[in-house]
């Protein structure tokens, strides 16, 4: 298991392999110190650091990225609005780097992850190994062609043409299951939401989340100058009718 080291200055170090001495700007942290479960440790130059075990989020922040990943601010509402839990089965398409897939897998029973690009899925598979994820099933598949699984609780889409998935998602989801589409541009939102007309889905809402981080240093308290720009819109739909 990886470790995290903290210095009072706010500097943080991620120690991927704690079976070896770790070298940083505060000196060398010997293996014996790294093996402590948590607490204060001292480097060979007498500097004090705190050590803790890394957790999912620490490892997650180190995944390798192929295509653009969904930021954390947009992952939060997918989990909250759908109420998925350790009994849920989900399908995520496309896999990309696996960012959303891994967050879903961290709290649900099983995630099936489709992508048409083998090269992206290879990156995601390595990331899944790094995270020790056992409940992710990667499949090289074009979701516009259909969905093999059924009885799903959630389907998430991060694809150029999400409206092409509505009919397949209607067949693959449980009654009450959720379909969530994440798209960067307005025409995609319009075509997806309009495409729900006459389908077994009800459109719950479409949102854009704007996160504004603040700097807090003494009484210098103000919005950070450099902020994350636009990411995407989230549209939530729920399967409520069997057929129309
Ligand atoms: N949500 C991912 C990023 C997805 S990027 C993350 O958080 O990491 C979009 C992905 O969709 C790309 O990898 C692309 O190859 C895949 N894709 C595009 N069209 C697809 C389709 N029809 N079926 C399956 N995957 C598709």
mmCIF file of C-alpha atoms and ligand atoms in Angstrom:
data_model
loop_
_atom_site.group_PDB
_atom_site.id
_atom_site.type_symbol
_atom_site.label_atom_id
_atom_site.label_comp_id
_atom_site.label_asym_id
_atom_site.label_seq_id
_atom_site.Cartn_x
_atom_site.Cartn_y
_atom_site.Cartn_z
ATOM 1 C CA UNK A 1 0.000 0.000 0.000
ATOM 2 C CA UNK A 2 1.275 3.460 -0.897
ATOM 3 C CA UNK A 3 1.909 6.067 1.801
ATOM 4 C CA UNK A 4 1.455 9.813 2.003
ATOM 5 C CA UNK A 5 3.895 12.139 3.710
ATOM 6 C CA UNK A 6 2.952 15.648 4.844
ATOM 7 C CA UNK A 7 5.184 18.538 5.873
ATOM 8 C CA UNK A 8 3.898 21.514 7.888
ATOM 9 C CA UNK A 9 4.525 23.776 4.898
ATOM 10 C CA UNK A 10 1.708 21.968 3.097
ATOM 11 C CA UNK A 11 4.076 19.943 0.886
ATOM 12 C CA UNK A 12 2.761 16.425 0.290
ATOM 13 C CA UNK A 13 4.598 13.401 -1.070
ATOM 14 C CA UNK A 14 3.114 10.208 -2.461
ATOM 15 C CA UNK A 15 5.314 7.208 -1.744
ATOM 16 C CA UNK A 16 4.357 4.570 -4.249
ATOM 17 C CA UNK A 17 6.730 1.925 -2.953
ATOM 18 C CA UNK A 18 7.216 2.154 0.835
ATOM 19 C CA UNK A 19 9.486 -0.917 0.824
ATOM 20 C CA UNK A 20 12.348 1.404 -0.221
ATOM 21 C CA UNK A 21 13.835 4.489 1.480
ATOM 22 C CA UNK A 22 12.141 7.638 0.185
ATOM 23 C CA UNK A 23 14.163 10.702 -0.829
ATOM 24 C CA UNK A 24 12.564 14.149 -0.741
ATOM 25 C CA UNK A 25 13.604 17.757 -0.170
ATOM 26 C CA UNK A 26 13.399 17.232 3.605
ATOM 27 C CA UNK A 27 15.894 14.361 3.557
ATOM 28 C CA UNK A 28 15.660 10.586 3.446
ATOM 29 C CA UNK A 29 12.789 8.730 5.089
ATOM 30 C CA UNK A 30 14.012 5.243 6.000
ATOM 31 C CA UNK A 31 11.811 2.207 5.301
ATOM 32 C CA UNK A 32 11.466 1.571 9.047
ATOM 33 C CA UNK A 33 9.740 4.960 9.445
ATOM 34 C CA UNK A 34 7.621 4.504 6.319
ATOM 35 C CA UNK A 35 6.275 1.240 7.667
ATOM 36 C CA UNK A 36 4.621 3.026 10.601
ATOM 37 C CA UNK A 37 0.867 2.926 10.116
ATOM 38 C CA UNK A 38 0.468 6.633 10.856
ATOM 39 C CA UNK A 39 1.932 9.449 12.918
ATOM 40 C CA UNK A 40 5.092 11.520 13.181
ATOM 41 C CA UNK A 41 8.290 10.407 11.556
ATOM 42 C CA UNK A 42 11.720 11.967 11.234
ATOM 43 C CA UNK A 43 13.951 12.167 8.190
ATOM 44 C CA UNK A 44 17.711 11.566 8.358
ATOM 45 C CA UNK A 45 18.208 15.349 8.594
ATOM 46 C CA UNK A 46 15.909 15.615 11.621
ATOM 47 C CA UNK A 47 12.911 17.111 9.771
ATOM 48 C CA UNK A 48 9.492 16.081 10.956
ATOM 49 C CA UNK A 49 6.835 14.676 8.625
ATOM 50 C CA UNK A 50 3.499 12.972 9.177
ATOM 51 C CA UNK A 51 2.733 9.655 7.480
ATOM 52 C CA UNK A 52 -0.618 8.074 6.617
ATOM 53 C CA UNK A 53 -1.716 5.168 4.435
ATOM 54 C CA UNK A 54 -2.943 6.255 1.006
ATOM 55 C CA UNK A 55 -6.644 5.774 0.337
ATOM 56 C CA UNK A 56 -8.697 5.433 -2.858
ATOM 57 C CA UNK A 57 -8.703 9.162 -3.579
ATOM 58 C CA UNK A 58 -4.915 9.466 -3.216
ATOM 59 C CA UNK A 59 -4.304 6.604 -5.632
ATOM 60 C CA UNK A 60 -7.069 7.837 -7.945
ATOM 61 C CA UNK A 61 -5.354 11.213 -8.317
ATOM 62 C CA UNK A 62 -2.395 9.377 -9.821
ATOM 63 C CA UNK A 63 -4.179 7.531 -12.609
ATOM 64 C CA UNK A 64 -2.738 7.880 -16.097
ATOM 65 C CA UNK A 65 -4.858 9.969 -18.421
ATOM 66 C CA UNK A 66 -5.672 9.358 -22.052
ATOM 67 C CA UNK A 67 -8.764 11.331 -23.021
ATOM 68 C CA UNK A 68 -10.132 14.131 -20.852
ATOM 69 C CA UNK A 69 -11.523 12.814 -17.558
ATOM 70 C CA UNK A 70 -14.689 13.892 -15.771
ATOM 71 C CA UNK A 71 -13.698 16.233 -12.936
ATOM 72 C CA UNK A 72 -14.587 15.440 -9.322
ATOM 73 C CA UNK A 73 -17.146 18.247 -9.131
ATOM 74 C CA UNK A 74 -19.202 16.463 -11.810
ATOM 75 C CA UNK A 75 -18.737 12.965 -10.371
ATOM 76 C CA UNK A 76 -20.235 14.020 -7.020
ATOM 77 C CA UNK A 77 -23.760 14.721 -8.319
ATOM 78 C CA UNK A 78 -23.860 11.485 -10.353
ATOM 79 C CA UNK A 79 -23.387 9.545 -7.119
ATOM 80 C CA UNK A 80 -25.658 11.773 -5.031
ATOM 81 C CA UNK A 81 -28.560 12.157 -7.465
ATOM 82 C CA UNK A 82 -28.777 8.443 -8.274
ATOM 83 C CA UNK A 83 -28.177 7.121 -4.746
ATOM 84 C CA UNK A 84 -26.120 4.184 -6.009
ATOM 85 C CA UNK A 85 -24.709 1.888 -3.340
ATOM 86 C CA UNK A 86 -22.936 -1.416 -2.793
ATOM 87 C CA UNK A 87 -25.811 -3.366 -4.352
ATOM 88 C CA UNK A 88 -25.849 -1.369 -7.613
ATOM 89 C CA UNK A 89 -24.745 -2.593 -11.044
ATOM 90 C CA UNK A 90 -23.641 0.130 -13.461
ATOM 91 C CA UNK A 91 -22.544 0.536 -17.047
ATOM 92 C CA UNK A 92 -20.176 3.357 -18.011
ATOM 93 C CA UNK A 93 -19.435 4.369 -21.624
ATOM 94 C CA UNK A 94 -16.924 5.353 -22.864
ATOM 95 C CA UNK A 95 -14.272 4.166 -20.493
ATOM 96 C CA UNK A 96 -11.674 6.770 -21.527
ATOM 97 C CA UNK A 97 -9.051 6.822 -18.779
ATOM 98 C CA UNK A 98 -11.544 5.138 -16.464
ATOM 99 C CA UNK A 99 -12.010 8.055 -14.063
ATOM 100 C CA UNK A 100 -15.783 7.788 -13.737
ATOM 101 C CA UNK A 101 -15.665 3.988 -13.976
ATOM 102 C CA UNK A 102 -13.374 3.840 -10.935
ATOM 103 C CA UNK A 103 -15.453 6.173 -8.813
ATOM 104 C CA UNK A 104 -18.546 4.117 -9.569
ATOM 105 C CA UNK A 105 -16.685 0.871 -8.872
ATOM 106 C CA UNK A 106 -15.420 2.221 -5.571
ATOM 107 C CA UNK A 107 -18.940 2.338 -4.155
ATOM 108 C CA UNK A 108 -20.994 -0.132 -6.206
ATOM 109 C CA UNK A 109 -21.119 -3.891 -6.675
ATOM 110 C CA UNK A 110 -20.078 -4.011 -10.309
ATOM 111 C CA UNK A 111 -19.237 -1.714 -13.219
ATOM 112 C CA UNK A 112 -19.205 -2.733 -16.862
ATOM 113 C CA UNK A 113 -17.189 -0.253 -18.883
ATOM 114 C CA UNK A 114 -17.471 -0.011 -22.694
ATOM 115 C CA UNK A 115 -15.105 1.731 -25.087
ATOM 116 C CA UNK A 116 -14.607 1.452 -28.820
ATOM 117 C CA UNK A 117 -10.917 2.319 -28.500
ATOM 118 C CA UNK A 118 -8.668 -0.504 -27.356
ATOM 119 C CA UNK A 119 -5.733 1.852 -26.754
ATOM 120 C CA UNK A 120 -7.726 3.938 -24.251
ATOM 121 C CA UNK A 121 -8.996 0.838 -22.510
ATOM 122 C CA UNK A 122 -5.441 -0.437 -22.124
ATOM 123 C CA UNK A 123 -4.609 2.718 -20.152
ATOM 124 C CA UNK A 124 -7.767 2.247 -18.070
ATOM 125 C CA UNK A 125 -6.932 -1.409 -17.391
ATOM 126 C CA UNK A 126 -3.485 -0.446 -16.061
ATOM 127 C CA UNK A 127 -5.144 2.208 -13.902
ATOM 128 C CA UNK A 128 -7.601 -0.406 -12.566
ATOM 129 C CA UNK A 129 -4.678 -2.691 -11.636
ATOM 130 C CA UNK A 130 -2.943 0.168 -9.866
ATOM 131 C CA UNK A 131 -6.134 0.843 -7.887
ATOM 132 C CA UNK A 132 -6.629 -2.872 -7.150
ATOM 133 C CA UNK A 133 -10.153 -2.773 -8.619
ATOM 134 C CA UNK A 134 -11.714 -6.227 -8.961
ATOM 135 C CA UNK A 135 -15.310 -5.315 -9.830
ATOM 136 C CA UNK A 136 -14.728 -3.598 -13.188
ATOM 137 C CA UNK A 137 -15.396 -5.490 -16.422
ATOM 138 C CA UNK A 138 -13.926 -3.762 -19.452
ATOM 139 C CA UNK A 139 -15.443 -4.506 -22.826
ATOM 140 C CA UNK A 140 -14.372 -3.273 -26.224
ATOM 141 C CA UNK A 141 -17.780 -2.348 -27.578
ATOM 142 C CA UNK A 142 -19.635 0.348 -29.480
ATOM 143 C CA UNK A 143 -22.547 1.250 -27.218
ATOM 144 C CA UNK A 144 -24.457 2.761 -30.167
ATOM 145 C CA UNK A 145 -24.823 -0.832 -31.418
ATOM 146 C CA UNK A 146 -26.446 -2.113 -28.244
ATOM 147 C CA UNK A 147 -26.007 -3.165 -24.620
ATOM 148 C CA UNK A 148 -25.609 -6.837 -23.712
ATOM 149 C CA UNK A 149 -26.308 -6.480 -19.975
ATOM 150 C CA UNK A 150 -29.684 -5.969 -18.367
ATOM 151 C CA UNK A 151 -31.204 -5.218 -14.987
ATOM 152 C CA UNK A 152 -28.796 -2.313 -14.495
ATOM 153 C CA UNK A 153 -29.269 0.424 -11.900
ATOM 154 C CA UNK A 154 -27.298 3.131 -13.700
ATOM 155 C CA UNK A 155 -25.898 3.883 -17.147
ATOM 156 C CA UNK A 156 -23.501 6.805 -17.520
ATOM 157 C CA UNK A 157 -22.586 8.275 -20.906
ATOM 158 C CA UNK A 158 -19.608 10.433 -21.820
ATOM 159 C CA UNK A 159 -19.748 10.144 -25.603
ATOM 160 C CA UNK A 160 -20.213 12.395 -28.632
ATOM 161 C CA UNK A 161 -23.774 11.217 -29.472
ATOM 162 C CA UNK A 162 -25.526 10.113 -26.262
ATOM 163 C CA UNK A 163 -29.018 10.227 -27.826
ATOM 164 C CA UNK A 164 -28.065 7.122 -29.842
ATOM 165 C CA UNK A 165 -28.030 5.140 -26.582
ATOM 166 C CA UNK A 166 -31.529 5.994 -25.298
ATOM 167 C CA UNK A 167 -33.323 2.972 -26.820
ATOM 168 C CA UNK A 168 -30.611 0.521 -25.726
ATOM 169 C CA UNK A 169 -30.497 2.027 -22.235
ATOM 170 C CA UNK A 170 -34.278 1.670 -21.910
ATOM 171 C CA UNK A 171 -33.937 -2.081 -22.454
ATOM 172 C CA UNK A 172 -30.877 -2.523 -20.224
ATOM 173 C CA UNK A 173 -31.995 -0.598 -17.142
ATOM 174 C CA UNK A 174 -34.258 -1.775 -14.323
ATOM 175 C CA UNK A 175 -37.498 0.132 -13.880
ATOM 176 C CA UNK A 176 -36.403 3.083 -11.742
ATOM 177 C CA UNK A 177 -32.852 2.932 -13.119
ATOM 178 C CA UNK A 178 -30.986 6.114 -14.062
ATOM 179 C CA UNK A 179 -29.430 7.281 -17.315
ATOM 180 C CA UNK A 180 -26.939 10.106 -16.889
ATOM 181 C CA UNK A 181 -25.340 11.901 -19.809
ATOM 182 C CA UNK A 182 -22.306 14.147 -19.521
ATOM 183 C CA UNK A 183 -21.656 16.417 -22.510
ATOM 184 C CA UNK A 184 -19.508 19.490 -23.013
ATOM 185 C CA UNK A 185 -21.752 21.303 -25.484
ATOM 186 C CA UNK A 186 -25.309 22.625 -25.646
ATOM 187 C CA UNK A 187 -26.447 20.944 -28.913
ATOM 188 C CA UNK A 188 -25.546 17.563 -27.384
ATOM 189 C CA UNK A 189 -27.703 18.349 -24.354
ATOM 190 C CA UNK A 190 -30.611 19.437 -26.563
ATOM 191 C CA UNK A 191 -30.465 16.345 -28.756
ATOM 192 C CA UNK A 192 -30.168 14.007 -25.767
ATOM 193 C CA UNK A 193 -32.999 15.546 -23.743
ATOM 194 C CA UNK A 194 -35.286 15.953 -26.778
ATOM 195 C CA UNK A 195 -34.501 12.351 -27.677
ATOM 196 C CA UNK A 196 -36.070 11.229 -24.396
ATOM 197 C CA UNK A 197 -39.514 12.287 -25.680
ATOM 198 C CA UNK A 198 -41.641 9.216 -26.274
ATOM 199 C CA UNK A 199 -39.141 6.955 -24.492
ATOM 200 C CA UNK A 200 -39.587 5.124 -21.163
ATOM 201 C CA UNK A 201 -37.521 7.884 -19.535
ATOM 202 C CA UNK A 202 -38.519 10.994 -17.684
ATOM 203 C CA UNK A 203 -36.042 13.881 -17.830
ATOM 204 C CA UNK A 204 -35.286 14.835 -14.233
ATOM 205 C CA UNK A 205 -32.943 17.754 -14.759
ATOM 206 C CA UNK A 206 -29.929 19.136 -16.595
ATOM 207 C CA UNK A 207 -27.301 20.968 -14.574
ATOM 208 C CA UNK A 208 -23.994 22.736 -14.919
ATOM 209 C CA UNK A 209 -21.797 22.869 -11.844
ATOM 210 C CA UNK A 210 -19.491 25.798 -11.380
ATOM 211 C CA UNK A 211 -16.869 25.282 -8.695
ATOM 212 C CA UNK A 212 -15.137 28.380 -7.399
ATOM 213 C CA UNK A 213 -12.126 27.687 -5.230
ATOM 214 C CA UNK A 214 -11.024 30.283 -2.676
ATOM 215 C CA UNK A 215 -7.577 31.107 -1.331
ATOM 216 C CA UNK A 216 -7.553 31.473 2.441
ATOM 217 C CA UNK A 217 -4.304 32.851 3.852
ATOM 218 C CA UNK A 218 -4.710 34.856 7.045
ATOM 219 C CA UNK A 219 -7.157 37.639 6.166
ATOM 220 C CA UNK A 220 -6.336 37.423 2.487
ATOM 221 C CA UNK A 221 -9.480 35.511 1.639
ATOM 222 C CA UNK A 222 -10.573 35.685 -1.969
ATOM 223 C CA UNK A 223 -11.486 33.590 -5.002
ATOM 224 C CA UNK A 224 -8.464 31.921 -6.563
ATOM 225 C CA UNK A 225 -7.409 33.738 -9.744
ATOM 226 C CA UNK A 226 -6.938 30.606 -11.822
ATOM 227 C CA UNK A 227 -10.118 28.521 -11.832
ATOM 228 C CA UNK A 228 -11.199 25.359 -13.667
ATOM 229 C CA UNK A 229 -12.970 26.417 -16.858
ATOM 230 C CA UNK A 230 -16.016 24.797 -18.390
ATOM 231 C CA UNK A 231 -16.228 21.020 -18.174
ATOM 232 C CA UNK A 232 -19.664 19.675 -19.111
ATOM 233 C CA UNK A 233 -23.400 19.543 -18.514
ATOM 234 C CA UNK A 234 -25.050 16.662 -16.694
ATOM 235 C CA UNK A 235 -28.485 15.437 -17.765
ATOM 236 C CA UNK A 236 -30.340 13.023 -15.505
ATOM 237 C CA UNK A 237 -33.123 10.753 -16.752
ATOM 238 C CA UNK A 238 -34.990 7.940 -15.051
ATOM 239 C CA UNK A 239 -36.694 4.910 -16.561
ATOM 240 C CA UNK A 240 -40.226 4.967 -15.243
ATOM 241 C CA UNK A 241 -42.343 3.416 -17.996
ATOM 242 C CA UNK A 242 -41.757 -0.037 -19.430
ATOM 243 C CA UNK A 243 -42.808 1.072 -22.908
ATOM 244 C CA UNK A 244 -44.516 4.114 -24.307
HETATM 245 N N1 LIG B 1 -15.647 9.369 -18.739
HETATM 246 C C1 LIG B 1 -14.269 9.052 -19.061
HETATM 247 C C2 LIG B 1 -13.796 9.804 -20.280
HETATM 248 C C3 LIG B 1 -14.509 9.369 -21.540
HETATM 249 S S1 LIG B 1 -13.804 10.095 -22.991
HETATM 250 C C4 LIG B 1 -13.389 9.362 -17.870
HETATM 251 O O1 LIG B 1 -13.872 9.939 -16.884
HETATM 252 O O2 LIG B 1 -12.201 9.012 -17.882
HETATM 253 C C5 LIG B 1 -14.880 9.421 -24.201
HETATM 254 C C6 LIG B 1 -14.603 7.969 -24.537
HETATM 255 O O3 LIG B 1 -15.735 7.478 -25.262
HETATM 256 C C7 LIG B 1 -13.401 7.767 -25.444
HETATM 257 O O4 LIG B 1 -12.508 6.872 -24.826
HETATM 258 C C8 LIG B 1 -14.002 7.162 -26.734
HETATM 259 O O5 LIG B 1 -13.169 6.186 -27.337
HETATM 260 C C9 LIG B 1 -15.269 6.532 -26.194
HETATM 261 N N2 LIG B 1 -16.341 6.337 -27.179
HETATM 262 C C10 LIG B 1 -16.721 7.188 -28.156
HETATM 263 N N3 LIG B 1 -17.768 6.665 -28.845
HETATM 264 C C11 LIG B 1 -18.067 5.456 -28.271
HETATM 265 C C12 LIG B 1 -19.037 4.443 -28.517
HETATM 266 N N4 LIG B 1 -19.905 4.563 -29.522
HETATM 267 N N5 LIG B 1 -19.072 3.335 -27.718
HETATM 268 C C13 LIG B 1 -18.173 3.202 -26.704
HETATM 269 N N6 LIG B 1 -17.212 4.135 -26.419
HETATM 270 C C14 LIG B 1 -17.150 5.246 -27.189
#
